[in-house]
């Protein structure tokens, strides 16, 4: 049943998928195409890669500081991915949602499961590769991983893919244009839900009242 309040909160959109599936590229296209969408900047303890900027790509923190923030409950979710901590700052995301902004989290499946527990009204989208073979090909082609890191990423890819059934939507990234269109369509369709547009519905009720006759 819809909650007929007068204030519509933003949507929390969670996007996950195995490393190398192209979720970063898809998120970028989504943010370029759809207005009023904001990407949450995660905190991490992994060192910046060349070209990455603190506060734009990630908030880079020391392990000590990250652990302190975990203790203080400052993350909406956090996880250890490939031996580094990653987490979503809670206050910023909740403030944006309260302001009616739609927020995208690009996080791993462990983190997404925590968000689902703490915030079940989120929208959960899984980006899937066409096959394991194709995923491996893409990770190798990326050229930024050592052989052992490729093996590690492939192992965790299998765990991530097992979690796909917990999501609301699945986007197969076989053809990038089609995948981007599907992702965009999901977000736009979710925005059109009656339960997210209570202000419009209330306005219509006020304007039209119970009298449907127009003279
Ligand atoms: P990378 O180091 O390649 O930028 O990211 C590695 C993995 O960490 C990716 O699967 C990415 O989605 C995930 N990740 C990035 N930020 C967060 C976060 O805030 N929380 C969680 N749980 N995972 C994250």
mmCIF file with all atom_site columns, C-alpha atoms in Angstrom, residues 31-163:
data_model
loop_
_atom_site.group_PDB
_atom_site.id
_atom_site.type_symbol
_atom_site.label_atom_id
_atom_site.label_alt_id
_atom_site.label_comp_id
_atom_site.label_asym_id
_atom_site.label_entity_id
_atom_site.label_seq_id
_atom_site.pdbx_PDB_ins_code
_atom_site.Cartn_x
_atom_site.Cartn_y
_atom_site.Cartn_z
_atom_site.occupancy
_atom_site.B_iso_or_equiv
_atom_site.pdbx_formal_charge
_atom_site.auth_seq_id
_atom_site.auth_comp_id
_atom_site.auth_asym_id
_atom_site.auth_atom_id
_atom_site.pdbx_PDB_model_num
ATOM 1   C CA . UNK A 1 31  ? 24.598 9.432   -14.911 1.00 0.00 ? 31  UNK A CA 1
ATOM 2   C CA . UNK A 1 32  ? 25.170 11.254  -18.195 1.00 0.00 ? 32  UNK A CA 1
ATOM 3   C CA . UNK A 1 33  ? 21.776 10.333  -19.579 1.00 0.00 ? 33  UNK A CA 1
ATOM 4   C CA . UNK A 1 34  ? 19.480 10.634  -16.582 1.00 0.00 ? 34  UNK A CA 1
ATOM 5   C CA . UNK A 1 35  ? 19.055 13.952  -14.788 1.00 0.00 ? 35  UNK A CA 1
ATOM 6   C CA . UNK A 1 36  ? 19.005 14.419  -11.046 1.00 0.00 ? 36  UNK A CA 1
ATOM 7   C CA . UNK A 1 37  ? 21.006 11.267  -10.297 1.00 0.00 ? 37  UNK A CA 1
ATOM 8   C CA . UNK A 1 38  ? 23.928 11.379  -7.873  1.00 0.00 ? 38  UNK A CA 1
ATOM 9   C CA . UNK A 1 39  ? 26.725 8.854   -7.491  1.00 0.00 ? 39  UNK A CA 1
ATOM 10  C CA . UNK A 1 40  ? 27.723 8.225   -3.895  1.00 0.00 ? 40  UNK A CA 1
ATOM 11  C CA . UNK A 1 41  ? 31.465 8.587   -3.338  1.00 0.00 ? 41  UNK A CA 1
ATOM 12  C CA . UNK A 1 42  ? 32.683 5.590   -1.356  1.00 0.00 ? 42  UNK A CA 1
ATOM 13  C CA . UNK A 1 43  ? 35.451 5.564   1.209   1.00 0.00 ? 43  UNK A CA 1
ATOM 14  C CA . UNK A 1 44  ? 38.260 3.058   0.733   1.00 0.00 ? 44  UNK A CA 1
ATOM 15  C CA . UNK A 1 45  ? 41.608 2.030   2.186   1.00 0.00 ? 45  UNK A CA 1
ATOM 16  C CA . UNK A 1 46  ? 43.017 1.001   -1.189  1.00 0.00 ? 46  UNK A CA 1
ATOM 17  C CA . UNK A 1 47  ? 45.645 3.369   -2.568  1.00 0.00 ? 47  UNK A CA 1
ATOM 18  C CA . UNK A 1 48  ? 44.582 5.679   -5.399  1.00 0.00 ? 48  UNK A CA 1
ATOM 19  C CA . UNK A 1 49  ? 45.250 4.461   -8.944  1.00 0.00 ? 49  UNK A CA 1
ATOM 20  C CA . UNK A 1 50  ? 46.989 6.856   -11.351 1.00 0.00 ? 50  UNK A CA 1
ATOM 21  C CA . UNK A 1 51  ? 44.579 9.635   -12.240 1.00 0.00 ? 51  UNK A CA 1
ATOM 22  C CA . UNK A 1 52  ? 42.214 9.026   -9.324  1.00 0.00 ? 52  UNK A CA 1
ATOM 23  C CA . UNK A 1 53  ? 41.437 12.065  -7.174  1.00 0.00 ? 53  UNK A CA 1
ATOM 24  C CA . UNK A 1 54  ? 40.582 12.050  -3.465  1.00 0.00 ? 54  UNK A CA 1
ATOM 25  C CA . UNK A 1 55  ? 36.982 13.154  -2.969  1.00 0.00 ? 55  UNK A CA 1
ATOM 26  C CA . UNK A 1 56  ? 36.055 12.654  -6.642  1.00 0.00 ? 56  UNK A CA 1
ATOM 27  C CA . UNK A 1 57  ? 36.733 8.950   -7.278  1.00 0.00 ? 57  UNK A CA 1
ATOM 28  C CA . UNK A 1 58  ? 36.904 7.768   -3.676  1.00 0.00 ? 58  UNK A CA 1
ATOM 29  C CA . UNK A 1 59  ? 37.521 9.187   -0.225  1.00 0.00 ? 59  UNK A CA 1
ATOM 30  C CA . UNK A 1 60  ? 40.913 7.599   0.481   1.00 0.00 ? 60  UNK A CA 1
ATOM 31  C CA . UNK A 1 61  ? 41.351 6.757   4.161   1.00 0.00 ? 61  UNK A CA 1
ATOM 32  C CA . UNK A 1 62  ? 43.923 4.999   6.310   1.00 0.00 ? 62  UNK A CA 1
ATOM 33  C CA . UNK A 1 63  ? 42.951 1.608   7.726   1.00 0.00 ? 63  UNK A CA 1
ATOM 34  C CA . UNK A 1 64  ? 42.871 3.084   11.261  1.00 0.00 ? 64  UNK A CA 1
ATOM 35  C CA . UNK A 1 65  ? 40.536 5.898   10.317  1.00 0.00 ? 65  UNK A CA 1
ATOM 36  C CA . UNK A 1 66  ? 38.273 3.540   8.362   1.00 0.00 ? 66  UNK A CA 1
ATOM 37  C CA . UNK A 1 67  ? 38.024 1.153   11.344  1.00 0.00 ? 67  UNK A CA 1
ATOM 38  C CA . UNK A 1 68  ? 37.231 4.081   13.632  1.00 0.00 ? 68  UNK A CA 1
ATOM 39  C CA . UNK A 1 69  ? 34.393 5.098   11.312  1.00 0.00 ? 69  UNK A CA 1
ATOM 40  C CA . UNK A 1 70  ? 33.058 1.520   11.312  1.00 0.00 ? 70  UNK A CA 1
ATOM 41  C CA . UNK A 1 71  ? 32.970 1.622   15.141  1.00 0.00 ? 71  UNK A CA 1
ATOM 42  C CA . UNK A 1 72  ? 31.162 4.963   15.104  1.00 0.00 ? 72  UNK A CA 1
ATOM 43  C CA . UNK A 1 73  ? 28.535 3.534   12.728  1.00 0.00 ? 73  UNK A CA 1
ATOM 44  C CA . UNK A 1 74  ? 29.290 6.077   10.007  1.00 0.00 ? 74  UNK A CA 1
ATOM 45  C CA . UNK A 1 75  ? 28.747 3.657   7.099   1.00 0.00 ? 75  UNK A CA 1
ATOM 46  C CA . UNK A 1 76  ? 25.457 2.575   5.568   1.00 0.00 ? 76  UNK A CA 1
ATOM 47  C CA . UNK A 1 77  ? 27.370 -0.553  4.580   1.00 0.00 ? 77  UNK A CA 1
ATOM 48  C CA . UNK A 1 78  ? 30.990 -1.591  4.382   1.00 0.00 ? 78  UNK A CA 1
ATOM 49  C CA . UNK A 1 79  ? 32.887 -4.623  3.128   1.00 0.00 ? 79  UNK A CA 1
ATOM 50  C CA . UNK A 1 80  ? 36.365 -5.989  2.651   1.00 0.00 ? 80  UNK A CA 1
ATOM 51  C CA . UNK A 1 81  ? 36.982 -6.448  -1.059  1.00 0.00 ? 81  UNK A CA 1
ATOM 52  C CA . UNK A 1 82  ? 40.345 -7.849  -2.240  1.00 0.00 ? 82  UNK A CA 1
ATOM 53  C CA . UNK A 1 83  ? 41.857 -7.102  1.201   1.00 0.00 ? 83  UNK A CA 1
ATOM 54  C CA . UNK A 1 84  ? 40.824 -3.457  1.307   1.00 0.00 ? 84  UNK A CA 1
ATOM 55  C CA . UNK A 1 85  ? 37.920 -1.812  3.062   1.00 0.00 ? 85  UNK A CA 1
ATOM 56  C CA . UNK A 1 86  ? 35.188 -0.073  1.051   1.00 0.00 ? 86  UNK A CA 1
ATOM 57  C CA . UNK A 1 87  ? 32.184 1.710   2.551   1.00 0.00 ? 87  UNK A CA 1
ATOM 58  C CA . UNK A 1 88  ? 29.292 4.056   1.836   1.00 0.00 ? 88  UNK A CA 1
ATOM 59  C CA . UNK A 1 89  ? 29.148 7.188   4.044   1.00 0.00 ? 89  UNK A CA 1
ATOM 60  C CA . UNK A 1 90  ? 25.701 7.108   5.648   1.00 0.00 ? 90  UNK A CA 1
ATOM 61  C CA . UNK A 1 91  ? 24.999 10.769  6.471   1.00 0.00 ? 91  UNK A CA 1
ATOM 62  C CA . UNK A 1 92  ? 25.627 12.139  2.971   1.00 0.00 ? 92  UNK A CA 1
ATOM 63  C CA . UNK A 1 93  ? 23.470 9.491   1.276   1.00 0.00 ? 93  UNK A CA 1
ATOM 64  C CA . UNK A 1 94  ? 20.556 9.890   3.701   1.00 0.00 ? 94  UNK A CA 1
ATOM 65  C CA . UNK A 1 95  ? 20.700 13.689  3.395   1.00 0.00 ? 95  UNK A CA 1
ATOM 66  C CA . UNK A 1 96  ? 20.508 13.439  -0.417  1.00 0.00 ? 96  UNK A CA 1
ATOM 67  C CA . UNK A 1 97  ? 17.560 11.023  -0.196  1.00 0.00 ? 97  UNK A CA 1
ATOM 68  C CA . UNK A 1 98  ? 15.765 13.367  2.224   1.00 0.00 ? 98  UNK A CA 1
ATOM 69  C CA . UNK A 1 99  ? 16.371 16.206  -0.266  1.00 0.00 ? 99  UNK A CA 1
ATOM 70  C CA . UNK A 1 100 ? 14.531 14.139  -2.899  1.00 0.00 ? 100 UNK A CA 1
ATOM 71  C CA . UNK A 1 101 ? 17.677 13.255  -4.853  1.00 0.00 ? 101 UNK A CA 1
ATOM 72  C CA . UNK A 1 102 ? 18.142 9.807   -6.393  1.00 0.00 ? 102 UNK A CA 1
ATOM 73  C CA . UNK A 1 103 ? 21.415 8.238   -5.296  1.00 0.00 ? 103 UNK A CA 1
ATOM 74  C CA . UNK A 1 104 ? 23.405 5.488   -7.049  1.00 0.00 ? 104 UNK A CA 1
ATOM 75  C CA . UNK A 1 105 ? 25.664 3.145   -5.077  1.00 0.00 ? 105 UNK A CA 1
ATOM 76  C CA . UNK A 1 106 ? 28.138 1.105   -7.109  1.00 0.00 ? 106 UNK A CA 1
ATOM 77  C CA . UNK A 1 107 ? 29.085 -1.511  -4.542  1.00 0.00 ? 107 UNK A CA 1
ATOM 78  C CA . UNK A 1 108 ? 29.880 -5.209  -4.217  1.00 0.00 ? 108 UNK A CA 1
ATOM 79  C CA . UNK A 1 109 ? 27.321 -7.906  -3.365  1.00 0.00 ? 109 UNK A CA 1
ATOM 80  C CA . UNK A 1 110 ? 28.301 -8.123  0.351   1.00 0.00 ? 110 UNK A CA 1
ATOM 81  C CA . UNK A 1 111 ? 27.600 -4.408  0.722   1.00 0.00 ? 111 UNK A CA 1
ATOM 82  C CA . UNK A 1 112 ? 24.378 -4.647  -1.292  1.00 0.00 ? 112 UNK A CA 1
ATOM 83  C CA . UNK A 1 113 ? 23.104 -7.373  1.060   1.00 0.00 ? 113 UNK A CA 1
ATOM 84  C CA . UNK A 1 114 ? 23.690 -5.042  4.042   1.00 0.00 ? 114 UNK A CA 1
ATOM 85  C CA . UNK A 1 115 ? 21.866 -2.199  2.298   1.00 0.00 ? 115 UNK A CA 1
ATOM 86  C CA . UNK A 1 116 ? 18.944 -4.542  1.604   1.00 0.00 ? 116 UNK A CA 1
ATOM 87  C CA . UNK A 1 117 ? 18.743 -5.333  5.345   1.00 0.00 ? 117 UNK A CA 1
ATOM 88  C CA . UNK A 1 118 ? 18.981 -1.702  6.428   1.00 0.00 ? 118 UNK A CA 1
ATOM 89  C CA . UNK A 1 119 ? 17.094 -0.105  3.552   1.00 0.00 ? 119 UNK A CA 1
ATOM 90  C CA . UNK A 1 120 ? 14.805 -2.647  1.811   1.00 0.00 ? 120 UNK A CA 1
ATOM 91  C CA . UNK A 1 121 ? 13.044 0.062   -0.211  1.00 0.00 ? 121 UNK A CA 1
ATOM 92  C CA . UNK A 1 122 ? 16.220 0.428   -2.311  1.00 0.00 ? 122 UNK A CA 1
ATOM 93  C CA . UNK A 1 123 ? 16.299 -0.710  -5.936  1.00 0.00 ? 123 UNK A CA 1
ATOM 94  C CA . UNK A 1 124 ? 18.781 -3.497  -6.503  1.00 0.00 ? 124 UNK A CA 1
ATOM 95  C CA . UNK A 1 125 ? 20.264 -4.003  -9.979  1.00 0.00 ? 125 UNK A CA 1
ATOM 96  C CA . UNK A 1 126 ? 22.745 -6.716  -10.908 1.00 0.00 ? 126 UNK A CA 1
ATOM 97  C CA . UNK A 1 127 ? 24.978 -6.340  -13.977 1.00 0.00 ? 127 UNK A CA 1
ATOM 98  C CA . UNK A 1 128 ? 25.778 -9.731  -15.416 1.00 0.00 ? 128 UNK A CA 1
ATOM 99  C CA . UNK A 1 129 ? 28.403 -10.805 -17.946 1.00 0.00 ? 129 UNK A CA 1
ATOM 100 C CA . UNK A 1 130 ? 27.197 -12.918 -20.884 1.00 0.00 ? 130 UNK A CA 1
ATOM 101 C CA . UNK A 1 131 ? 29.407 -15.802 -19.654 1.00 0.00 ? 131 UNK A CA 1
ATOM 102 C CA . UNK A 1 132 ? 32.280 -16.572 -17.284 1.00 0.00 ? 132 UNK A CA 1
ATOM 103 C CA . UNK A 1 133 ? 34.544 -17.053 -20.320 1.00 0.00 ? 133 UNK A CA 1
ATOM 104 C CA . UNK A 1 134 ? 33.725 -13.591 -21.641 1.00 0.00 ? 134 UNK A CA 1
ATOM 105 C CA . UNK A 1 135 ? 34.286 -12.044 -18.189 1.00 0.00 ? 135 UNK A CA 1
ATOM 106 C CA . UNK A 1 136 ? 37.769 -13.546 -17.970 1.00 0.00 ? 136 UNK A CA 1
ATOM 107 C CA . UNK A 1 137 ? 38.524 -12.276 -21.464 1.00 0.00 ? 137 UNK A CA 1
ATOM 108 C CA . UNK A 1 138 ? 37.472 -8.734  -20.443 1.00 0.00 ? 138 UNK A CA 1
ATOM 109 C CA . UNK A 1 139 ? 39.561 -8.750  -17.238 1.00 0.00 ? 139 UNK A CA 1
ATOM 110 C CA . UNK A 1 140 ? 42.635 -9.953  -19.172 1.00 0.00 ? 140 UNK A CA 1
ATOM 111 C CA . UNK A 1 141 ? 42.026 -7.369  -21.919 1.00 0.00 ? 141 UNK A CA 1
ATOM 112 C CA . UNK A 1 142 ? 41.856 -4.580  -19.301 1.00 0.00 ? 142 UNK A CA 1
ATOM 113 C CA . UNK A 1 143 ? 45.548 -5.325  -18.698 1.00 0.00 ? 143 UNK A CA 1
ATOM 114 C CA . UNK A 1 144 ? 45.678 -3.897  -15.165 1.00 0.00 ? 144 UNK A CA 1
ATOM 115 C CA . UNK A 1 145 ? 45.758 -7.216  -13.286 1.00 0.00 ? 145 UNK A CA 1
ATOM 116 C CA . UNK A 1 146 ? 48.484 -9.736  -12.533 1.00 0.00 ? 146 UNK A CA 1
ATOM 117 C CA . UNK A 1 147 ? 47.805 -13.449 -13.072 1.00 0.00 ? 147 UNK A CA 1
ATOM 118 C CA . UNK A 1 148 ? 47.096 -14.009 -9.361  1.00 0.00 ? 148 UNK A CA 1
ATOM 119 C CA . UNK A 1 149 ? 44.820 -10.973 -9.242  1.00 0.00 ? 149 UNK A CA 1
ATOM 120 C CA . UNK A 1 150 ? 42.902 -12.306 -12.278 1.00 0.00 ? 150 UNK A CA 1
ATOM 121 C CA . UNK A 1 151 ? 42.417 -15.633 -10.455 1.00 0.00 ? 151 UNK A CA 1
ATOM 122 C CA . UNK A 1 152 ? 41.238 -13.788 -7.314  1.00 0.00 ? 152 UNK A CA 1
ATOM 123 C CA . UNK A 1 153 ? 38.790 -11.665 -9.322  1.00 0.00 ? 153 UNK A CA 1
ATOM 124 C CA . UNK A 1 154 ? 37.444 -14.752 -11.136 1.00 0.00 ? 154 UNK A CA 1
ATOM 125 C CA . UNK A 1 155 ? 36.929 -16.586 -7.821  1.00 0.00 ? 155 UNK A CA 1
ATOM 126 C CA . UNK A 1 156 ? 34.993 -13.710 -6.285  1.00 0.00 ? 156 UNK A CA 1
ATOM 127 C CA . UNK A 1 157 ? 33.084 -13.255 -9.580  1.00 0.00 ? 157 UNK A CA 1
ATOM 128 C CA . UNK A 1 158 ? 31.608 -16.714 -9.074  1.00 0.00 ? 158 UNK A CA 1
ATOM 129 C CA . UNK A 1 159 ? 30.460 -15.747 -5.532  1.00 0.00 ? 159 UNK A CA 1
ATOM 130 C CA . UNK A 1 160 ? 29.046 -12.458 -6.814  1.00 0.00 ? 160 UNK A CA 1
ATOM 131 C CA . UNK A 1 161 ? 27.095 -14.164 -9.607  1.00 0.00 ? 161 UNK A CA 1
ATOM 132 C CA . UNK A 1 162 ? 25.540 -16.526 -7.039  1.00 0.00 ? 162 UNK A CA 1
ATOM 133 C CA . UNK A 1 163 ? 24.054 -13.467 -5.307  1.00 0.00 ? 163 UNK A CA 1
#
